[in-house]
Amino acid sequence: PILTEIEARLAFLVDVGLTYLTLSRAAGTLSGGEAQRIRLATQIGSGLVGVLYVLDEPSIGLHQRDNRKLIATLERLRDLGNTLIVVEHDEETMEAADWIVDIGPGAGETGGWVVHSGPLSELLTNRKSLTGQYLSGKRRIILPPTRRPIDKKRVVTVKGARENNLKNVDVSFPLGVLTAVTGVSGSGKSTLVNGILYRTLASRLNGARMVPGRHRTISGIEQLDKVVHVDQSPIGRTPRSNPATYTGVWDQIRKLFAETQEAKVRGYGPGRFSFNVKGGRCESCKGDGTLKIEMNFLPDVYVPCEVCHGARYNRETLEVEYKGKTVADVLDMPIAEAAQFFAPISRIARHLNTLVEVGLGYVRLGQSATTLSGGEAQRIAIARAFLKNASIMILDEPTAHVDLASEREILASLETVCA
């Protein structure tokens, strides 16, 4: 019986395409796609029936070949007599679904409605559904008609990369262009780009204390001045973190308010308009705008502050206005509206326009990071990277958590950065 059980569990790992892994492989060295499939294999191996499984974007980190294996695994779970609800942007997964619920039609305040609930065939003819328009081919991601010429003298070359699965490889990355690194899950992409290239550049250019993966040499670094890295790390875990603070535009807005006549008369500096320090903030909620209620054995609950009613600031600070708006009003603006409001102020407009370009015009400037979706947080991180003007940017799956329409906007922004 024990041998039978062992064979069955190993068969599940084989079914999800993990034949190349050793059983002693440390969990911390697994790629996102590998860890995802191991968790699914565990569920299949449990043999449970009549269970409702909720999966949040299981295709993230997977190559298309592995994605098909994932879909086959999900179908097997379904055929055992279980129900699966999958939150997903992947086209193949949507096309394999028996029933599709499409929420929209737009994002943020323009969303929140059930646009479609039914089979795929009906979604493809639904004019209100952006998802349906992309799946049917009526809309598509526009590819550039021509590719940028490659200057073979302007390259960064990694030689002798041999960390994890890498077999002593030499790879050149041309500068001034958009380079895609692809391959099946677990092939060594992240090890090469994040573990070796980025860590070496970060330690050499940014002074970061990072130990790169094993390699012989990296040449061409002298052509670069700074490296920026974007991955799926959250942009903040507290209500204090928001798009304005994360991108740095809030510092410029605070300085602008401090330059108003009323602020000068009262002796207010930029610090007065910070919700992180004493002086201008509401002391009841310490500038959070909300109060945290700890619930035993349940997630914490946040309620609006009874003193400032979510404004974050005290009454005296809110008496200072710029063009009829207080700092609280500005934080409550959608980013697209704020971009128009501050259009004459180039140092502020540049930050806001970048956020609009990656499709975040609907997000409020002061929206708490804890309420942002994974795709929104990802695009805010990308926007901040664009603003840093680094000579090389390394993005780890920038379209993860992102729908097809937003993916189109991100790719257009990447094209602009390379131009």
PDB file of C-alpha atoms in Angstrom, residues 5-220:
ATOM      1  CA  GLU A   5       0.662   5.597  -2.524  1.00  0.00           C
ATOM      2  CA  ILE A   6       4.193   6.761  -3.388  1.00  0.00           C
ATOM      3  CA  GLU A   7       3.746   5.809  -7.043  1.00  0.00           C
ATOM      4  CA  ALA A   8       0.398   7.628  -7.213  1.00  0.00           C
ATOM      5  CA  ARG A   9       1.819  10.836  -5.749  1.00  0.00           C
ATOM      6  CA  LEU A  10       4.811  10.754  -8.083  1.00  0.00           C
ATOM      7  CA  ALA A  11       2.452  10.180 -11.015  1.00  0.00           C
ATOM      8  CA  PHE A  12       0.601  13.395 -10.129  1.00  0.00           C
ATOM      9  CA  LEU A  13       3.893  15.336 -10.256  1.00  0.00           C
ATOM     10  CA  VAL A  14       4.682  13.751 -13.632  1.00  0.00           C
ATOM     11  CA  ASP A  15       1.226  14.694 -14.938  1.00  0.00           C
ATOM     12  CA  VAL A  16       1.827  18.388 -14.216  1.00  0.00           C
ATOM     13  CA  GLY A  17       5.200  18.324 -16.017  1.00  0.00           C
ATOM     14  CA  LEU A  18       7.636  18.280 -13.094  1.00  0.00           C
ATOM     15  CA  THR A  19       9.647  15.228 -14.134  1.00  0.00           C
ATOM     16  CA  TYR A  20      12.942  17.151 -14.077  1.00  0.00           C
ATOM     17  CA  LEU A  21      12.773  18.121 -10.374  1.00  0.00           C
ATOM     18  CA  THR A  22      14.587  16.131  -7.698  1.00  0.00           C
ATOM     19  CA  LEU A  23      12.598  15.200  -4.590  1.00  0.00           C
ATOM     20  CA  SER A  24      15.222  16.887  -2.398  1.00  0.00           C
ATOM     21  CA  ARG A  25      14.905  20.262  -4.185  1.00  0.00           C
ATOM     22  CA  ALA A  26      14.487  23.087  -1.641  1.00  0.00           C
ATOM     23  CA  ALA A  27      11.123  24.878  -1.882  1.00  0.00           C
ATOM     24  CA  GLY A  28      12.824  28.286  -1.895  1.00  0.00           C
ATOM     25  CA  THR A  29      14.616  27.489  -5.165  1.00  0.00           C
ATOM     26  CA  LEU A  30      11.440  26.583  -7.075  1.00  0.00           C
ATOM     27  CA  SER A  31      10.062  28.941  -9.719  1.00  0.00           C
ATOM     28  CA  GLY A  32       6.565  30.372  -9.264  1.00  0.00           C
ATOM     29  CA  GLY A  33       5.160  28.022 -11.891  1.00  0.00           C
ATOM     30  CA  GLU A  34       6.752  24.965 -10.287  1.00  0.00           C
ATOM     31  CA  ALA A  35       5.402  25.760  -6.825  1.00  0.00           C
ATOM     32  CA  GLN A  36       1.956  26.401  -8.296  1.00  0.00           C
ATOM     33  CA  ARG A  37       1.836  22.999  -9.985  1.00  0.00           C
ATOM     34  CA  ILE A  38       3.079  21.149  -6.900  1.00  0.00           C
ATOM     35  CA  ARG A  39       0.201  22.614  -4.883  1.00  0.00           C
ATOM     36  CA  LEU A  40      -2.268  21.494  -7.553  1.00  0.00           C
ATOM     37  CA  ALA A  41      -0.763  17.999  -7.684  1.00  0.00           C
ATOM     38  CA  THR A  42      -1.247  17.795  -3.915  1.00  0.00           C
ATOM     39  CA  GLN A  43      -4.952  18.567  -4.306  1.00  0.00           C
ATOM     40  CA  ILE A  44      -5.425  15.943  -7.015  1.00  0.00           C
ATOM     41  CA  GLY A  45      -3.598  13.424  -4.865  1.00  0.00           C
ATOM     42  CA  SER A  46      -5.966  14.054  -1.970  1.00  0.00           C
ATOM     43  CA  GLY A  47      -8.731  12.369  -3.996  1.00  0.00           C
ATOM     44  CA  LEU A  48     -11.411  14.619  -2.510  1.00  0.00           C
ATOM     45  CA  VAL A  49     -14.826  14.817  -4.191  1.00  0.00           C
ATOM     46  CA  GLY A  50     -17.477  17.533  -3.944  1.00  0.00           C
ATOM     47  CA  VAL A  51     -14.982  20.260  -3.031  1.00  0.00           C
ATOM     48  CA  LEU A  52     -15.158  23.886  -4.218  1.00  0.00           C
ATOM     49  CA  TYR A  53     -11.691  25.068  -5.261  1.00  0.00           C
ATOM     50  CA  VAL A  54     -11.016  28.810  -5.690  1.00  0.00           C
ATOM     51  CA  LEU A  55      -7.835  29.527  -7.662  1.00  0.00           C
ATOM     52  CA  ASP A  56      -6.400  33.034  -8.068  1.00  0.00           C
ATOM     53  CA  GLU A  57      -4.590  33.274 -11.413  1.00  0.00           C
ATOM     54  CA  PRO A  58      -2.977  29.812 -11.407  1.00  0.00           C
ATOM     55  CA  SER A  59      -1.351  30.433 -14.817  1.00  0.00           C
ATOM     56  CA  ILE A  60       1.030  33.121 -13.491  1.00  0.00           C
ATOM     57  CA  GLY A  61       4.641  32.118 -14.040  1.00  0.00           C
ATOM     58  CA  LEU A  62       3.789  29.390 -16.546  1.00  0.00           C
ATOM     59  CA  HIS A  63       5.012  28.901 -20.112  1.00  0.00           C
ATOM     60  CA  GLN A  64       2.271  28.077 -22.624  1.00  0.00           C
ATOM     61  CA  ARG A  65       3.374  24.436 -22.771  1.00  0.00           C
ATOM     62  CA  ASP A  66       3.075  24.143 -19.001  1.00  0.00           C
ATOM     63  CA  ASN A  67      -0.175  26.090 -19.079  1.00  0.00           C
ATOM     64  CA  ARG A  68      -1.798  23.359 -21.146  1.00  0.00           C
ATOM     65  CA  LYS A  69      -0.698  20.814 -18.540  1.00  0.00           C
ATOM     66  CA  LEU A  70      -2.185  23.041 -15.848  1.00  0.00           C
ATOM     67  CA  ILE A  71      -5.519  23.203 -17.688  1.00  0.00           C
ATOM     68  CA  ALA A  72      -5.518  19.405 -18.053  1.00  0.00           C
ATOM     69  CA  THR A  73      -4.905  19.159 -14.302  1.00  0.00           C
ATOM     70  CA  LEU A  74      -7.802  21.512 -13.562  1.00  0.00           C
ATOM     71  CA  GLU A  75     -10.085  19.514 -15.844  1.00  0.00           C
ATOM     72  CA  ARG A  76      -9.055  16.349 -14.031  1.00  0.00           C
ATOM     73  CA  LEU A  77      -9.970  17.931 -10.691  1.00  0.00           C
ATOM     74  CA  ARG A  78     -13.348  18.889 -12.185  1.00  0.00           C
ATOM     75  CA  ASP A  79     -13.932  15.397 -13.565  1.00  0.00           C
ATOM     76  CA  LEU A  80     -13.380  13.921 -10.106  1.00  0.00           C
ATOM     77  CA  GLY A  81     -16.618  15.659  -9.107  1.00  0.00           C
ATOM     78  CA  ASN A  82     -15.302  18.995  -7.828  1.00  0.00           C
ATOM     79  CA  THR A  83     -16.201  22.609  -8.648  1.00  0.00           C
ATOM     80  CA  LEU A  84     -13.497  25.070  -9.709  1.00  0.00           C
ATOM     81  CA  ILE A  85     -13.791  28.868  -9.693  1.00  0.00           C
ATOM     82  CA  VAL A  86     -10.746  30.418 -11.354  1.00  0.00           C
ATOM     83  CA  VAL A  87      -9.876  34.136 -11.404  1.00  0.00           C
ATOM     84  CA  GLU A  88      -7.883  34.390 -14.607  1.00  0.00           C
ATOM     85  CA  HIS A  89      -6.681  36.606 -17.492  1.00  0.00           C
ATOM     86  CA  ASP A  90      -5.130  33.790 -19.536  1.00  0.00           C
ATOM     87  CA  GLU A  91      -6.815  33.225 -22.918  1.00  0.00           C
ATOM     88  CA  GLU A  92      -6.354  29.441 -23.014  1.00  0.00           C
ATOM     89  CA  THR A  93      -7.830  29.008 -19.535  1.00  0.00           C
ATOM     90  CA  MET A  94     -10.865  31.119 -20.436  1.00  0.00           C
ATOM     91  CA  GLU A  95     -11.378  29.166 -23.653  1.00  0.00           C
ATOM     92  CA  ALA A  96     -11.261  25.883 -21.698  1.00  0.00           C
ATOM     93  CA  ALA A  97     -13.868  27.043 -19.156  1.00  0.00           C
ATOM     94  CA  ASP A  98     -17.391  25.593 -19.199  1.00  0.00           C
ATOM     95  CA  TRP A  99     -18.860  28.884 -17.921  1.00  0.00           C
ATOM     96  CA  ILE A 100     -17.460  32.421 -17.899  1.00  0.00           C
ATOM     97  CA  VAL A 101     -18.404  35.328 -15.638  1.00  0.00           C
ATOM     98  CA  ASP A 102     -17.002  38.623 -16.980  1.00  0.00           C
ATOM     99  CA  ILE A 103     -16.895  41.618 -14.615  1.00  0.00           C
ATOM    100  CA  GLY A 104     -16.632  45.118 -16.100  1.00  0.00           C
ATOM    101  CA  PRO A 105     -17.074  46.827 -18.414  1.00  0.00           C
ATOM    102  CA  GLY A 106     -14.093  48.926 -17.302  1.00  0.00           C
ATOM    103  CA  ALA A 107     -11.827  49.127 -14.262  1.00  0.00           C
ATOM    104  CA  GLY A 108     -12.269  50.905 -10.935  1.00  0.00           C
ATOM    105  CA  GLU A 109     -15.423  53.011 -10.742  1.00  0.00           C
ATOM    106  CA  THR A 110     -16.267  52.152 -14.359  1.00  0.00           C
ATOM    107  CA  GLY A 111     -16.439  48.462 -13.446  1.00  0.00           C
ATOM    108  CA  GLY A 112     -18.307  46.416 -10.887  1.00  0.00           C
ATOM    109  CA  TRP A 113     -21.047  45.097 -13.198  1.00  0.00           C
ATOM    110  CA  VAL A 114     -21.622  41.573 -14.485  1.00  0.00           C
ATOM    111  CA  VAL A 115     -21.140  42.064 -18.229  1.00  0.00           C
ATOM    112  CA  HIS A 116     -21.539  38.392 -19.099  1.00  0.00           C
ATOM    113  CA  SER A 117     -22.432  35.138 -17.384  1.00  0.00           C
ATOM    114  CA  GLY A 118     -22.624  32.165 -19.702  1.00  0.00           C
ATOM    115  CA  PRO A 119     -20.687  29.994 -22.170  1.00  0.00           C
ATOM    116  CA  LEU A 120     -17.714  31.216 -24.207  1.00  0.00           C
ATOM    117  CA  SER A 121     -19.703  31.278 -27.466  1.00  0.00           C
ATOM    118  CA  GLU A 122     -22.014  33.992 -26.103  1.00  0.00           C
ATOM    119  CA  LEU A 123     -19.114  36.002 -24.639  1.00  0.00           C
ATOM    120  CA  LEU A 124     -17.483  36.238 -28.075  1.00  0.00           C
ATOM    121  CA  THR A 125     -20.524  38.101 -29.434  1.00  0.00           C
ATOM    122  CA  ASN A 126     -21.031  40.367 -26.400  1.00  0.00           C
ATOM    123  CA  ARG A 127     -20.256  43.923 -27.553  1.00  0.00           C
ATOM    124  CA  LYS A 128     -20.059  45.271 -23.990  1.00  0.00           C
ATOM    125  CA  SER A 129     -17.284  42.869 -22.992  1.00  0.00           C
ATOM    126  CA  LEU A 130     -13.669  43.944 -23.568  1.00  0.00           C
ATOM    127  CA  THR A 131     -12.628  40.380 -22.765  1.00  0.00           C
ATOM    128  CA  GLY A 132     -14.952  39.020 -25.441  1.00  0.00           C
ATOM    129  CA  GLN A 133     -13.630  41.487 -28.009  1.00  0.00           C
ATOM    130  CA  TYR A 134     -10.044  40.344 -27.425  1.00  0.00           C
ATOM    131  CA  LEU A 135     -10.949  36.642 -27.409  1.00  0.00           C
ATOM    132  CA  SER A 136     -12.928  36.996 -30.655  1.00  0.00           C
ATOM    133  CA  GLY A 137     -10.122  38.919 -32.375  1.00  0.00           C
ATOM    134  CA  LYS A 138     -12.131  42.141 -32.811  1.00  0.00           C
ATOM    135  CA  ARG A 139      -9.478  43.814 -30.677  1.00  0.00           C
ATOM    136  CA  ARG A 140      -5.869  42.732 -30.473  1.00  0.00           C
ATOM    137  CA  ILE A 141      -2.557  43.751 -28.998  1.00  0.00           C
ATOM    138  CA  ILE A 142      -0.835  45.809 -31.705  1.00  0.00           C
ATOM    139  CA  LEU A 143       2.692  44.657 -32.503  1.00  0.00           C
ATOM    140  CA  PRO A 144       5.306  47.127 -33.797  1.00  0.00           C
ATOM    141  CA  PRO A 145       5.604  46.922 -37.618  1.00  0.00           C
ATOM    142  CA  THR A 146       9.414  47.140 -37.472  1.00  0.00           C
ATOM    143  CA  ARG A 147      12.067  46.165 -34.933  1.00  0.00           C
ATOM    144  CA  ARG A 148      14.837  48.420 -33.685  1.00  0.00           C
ATOM    145  CA  PRO A 149      18.281  47.785 -35.177  1.00  0.00           C
ATOM    146  CA  ILE A 150      20.719  45.999 -32.863  1.00  0.00           C
ATOM    147  CA  ASP A 151      24.125  47.583 -32.224  1.00  0.00           C
ATOM    148  CA  LYS A 152      26.377  44.582 -31.567  1.00  0.00           C
ATOM    149  CA  LYS A 153      28.892  46.819 -29.812  1.00  0.00           C
ATOM    150  CA  ARG A 154      26.334  47.971 -27.225  1.00  0.00           C
ATOM    151  CA  VAL A 155      25.682  44.764 -25.301  1.00  0.00           C
ATOM    152  CA  VAL A 156      25.992  43.369 -21.792  1.00  0.00           C
ATOM    153  CA  THR A 157      27.350  39.825 -21.933  1.00  0.00           C
ATOM    154  CA  VAL A 158      27.073  37.168 -19.233  1.00  0.00           C
ATOM    155  CA  LYS A 159      29.643  34.382 -19.594  1.00  0.00           C
ATOM    156  CA  GLY A 160      29.810  31.022 -17.852  1.00  0.00           C
ATOM    157  CA  ALA A 161      26.431  31.199 -16.072  1.00  0.00           C
ATOM    158  CA  ARG A 162      26.062  27.935 -14.144  1.00  0.00           C
ATOM    159  CA  GLU A 163      23.695  28.564 -11.225  1.00  0.00           C
ATOM    160  CA  ASN A 164      20.876  26.013 -10.641  1.00  0.00           C
ATOM    161  CA  ASN A 165      19.840  24.576 -14.051  1.00  0.00           C
ATOM    162  CA  LEU A 166      22.104  26.787 -16.208  1.00  0.00           C
ATOM    163  CA  LYS A 167      24.733  24.803 -18.115  1.00  0.00           C
ATOM    164  CA  ASN A 168      27.716  27.197 -18.251  1.00  0.00           C
ATOM    165  CA  VAL A 169      25.944  29.409 -20.822  1.00  0.00           C
ATOM    166  CA  ASP A 170      27.034  32.671 -22.483  1.00  0.00           C
ATOM    167  CA  VAL A 171      24.273  35.220 -23.197  1.00  0.00           C
ATOM    168  CA  SER A 172      24.397  38.754 -24.655  1.00  0.00           C
ATOM    169  CA  PHE A 173      21.721  41.371 -23.945  1.00  0.00           C
ATOM    170  CA  PRO A 174      21.629  44.251 -26.492  1.00  0.00           C
ATOM    171  CA  LEU A 175      21.180  47.743 -25.021  1.00  0.00           C
ATOM    172  CA  GLY A 176      18.626  50.337 -26.107  1.00  0.00           C
ATOM    173  CA  VAL A 177      16.019  47.750 -27.126  1.00  0.00           C
ATOM    174  CA  LEU A 178      13.277  45.611 -25.592  1.00  0.00           C
ATOM    175  CA  THR A 179      14.607  42.084 -24.984  1.00  0.00           C
ATOM    176  CA  ALA A 180      12.290  39.227 -24.003  1.00  0.00           C
ATOM    177  CA  VAL A 181      13.706  36.251 -22.099  1.00  0.00           C
ATOM    178  CA  THR A 182      11.432  33.245 -22.448  1.00  0.00           C
ATOM    179  CA  GLY A 183      11.384  29.470 -22.050  1.00  0.00           C
ATOM    180  CA  VAL A 184       9.420  26.748 -20.295  1.00  0.00           C
ATOM    181  CA  SER A 185       8.870  26.991 -16.523  1.00  0.00           C
ATOM    182  CA  GLY A 186      11.982  25.974 -14.617  1.00  0.00           C
ATOM    183  CA  SER A 187      14.356  26.377 -17.574  1.00  0.00           C
ATOM    184  CA  GLY A 188      16.531  28.970 -15.786  1.00  0.00           C
ATOM    185  CA  LYS A 189      15.118  32.333 -16.953  1.00  0.00           C
ATOM    186  CA  SER A 190      14.797  33.861 -13.480  1.00  0.00           C
ATOM    187  CA  THR A 191      18.146  32.436 -12.395  1.00  0.00           C
ATOM    188  CA  LEU A 192      19.901  34.052 -15.367  1.00  0.00           C
ATOM    189  CA  VAL A 193      18.161  37.432 -15.331  1.00  0.00           C
ATOM    190  CA  ASN A 194      17.307  37.989 -11.654  1.00  0.00           C
ATOM    191  CA  GLY A 195      19.836  35.789  -9.903  1.00  0.00           C
ATOM    192  CA  ILE A 196      22.921  36.613 -11.976  1.00  0.00           C
ATOM    193  CA  LEU A 197      22.473  39.673 -14.236  1.00  0.00           C
ATOM    194  CA  TYR A 198      20.387  41.873 -11.928  1.00  0.00           C
ATOM    195  CA  ARG A 199      22.272  41.031  -8.749  1.00  0.00           C
ATOM    196  CA  THR A 200      25.606  41.791 -10.401  1.00  0.00           C
ATOM    197  CA  LEU A 201      24.366  45.090 -11.871  1.00  0.00           C
ATOM    198  CA  ALA A 202      22.702  46.122  -8.590  1.00  0.00           C
ATOM    199  CA  SER A 203      25.883  45.530  -6.603  1.00  0.00           C
ATOM    200  CA  ARG A 204      28.143  47.229  -9.179  1.00  0.00           C
ATOM    201  CA  LEU A 205      25.921  50.178 -10.196  1.00  0.00           C
ATOM    202  CA  ASN A 206      23.624  50.777  -7.208  1.00  0.00           C
ATOM    203  CA  GLY A 207      25.932  49.649  -4.410  1.00  0.00           C
ATOM    204  CA  ALA A 208      23.458  46.981  -3.270  1.00  0.00           C
ATOM    205  CA  ARG A 209      24.702  44.157  -1.076  1.00  0.00           C
ATOM    206  CA  MET A 210      23.716  41.207  -3.226  1.00  0.00           C
ATOM    207  CA  VAL A 211      25.503  37.963  -3.989  1.00  0.00           C
ATOM    208  CA  PRO A 212      24.966  36.967  -7.648  1.00  0.00           C
ATOM    209  CA  GLY A 213      24.616  33.392  -8.863  1.00  0.00           C
ATOM    210  CA  ARG A 214      27.648  31.530 -10.172  1.00  0.00           C
ATOM    211  CA  HIS A 215      29.113  32.850 -13.409  1.00  0.00           C
ATOM    212  CA  ARG A 216      32.506  33.633 -14.898  1.00  0.00           C
ATOM    213  CA  THR A 217      32.273  37.281 -16.025  1.00  0.00           C
ATOM    214  CA  ILE A 218      29.844  40.023 -17.069  1.00  0.00           C
ATOM    215  CA  SER A 219      31.152  42.581 -19.576  1.00  0.00           C
ATOM    216  CA  GLY A 220      29.681  45.858 -20.852  1.00  0.00           C
TER     217      GLY A 220
END
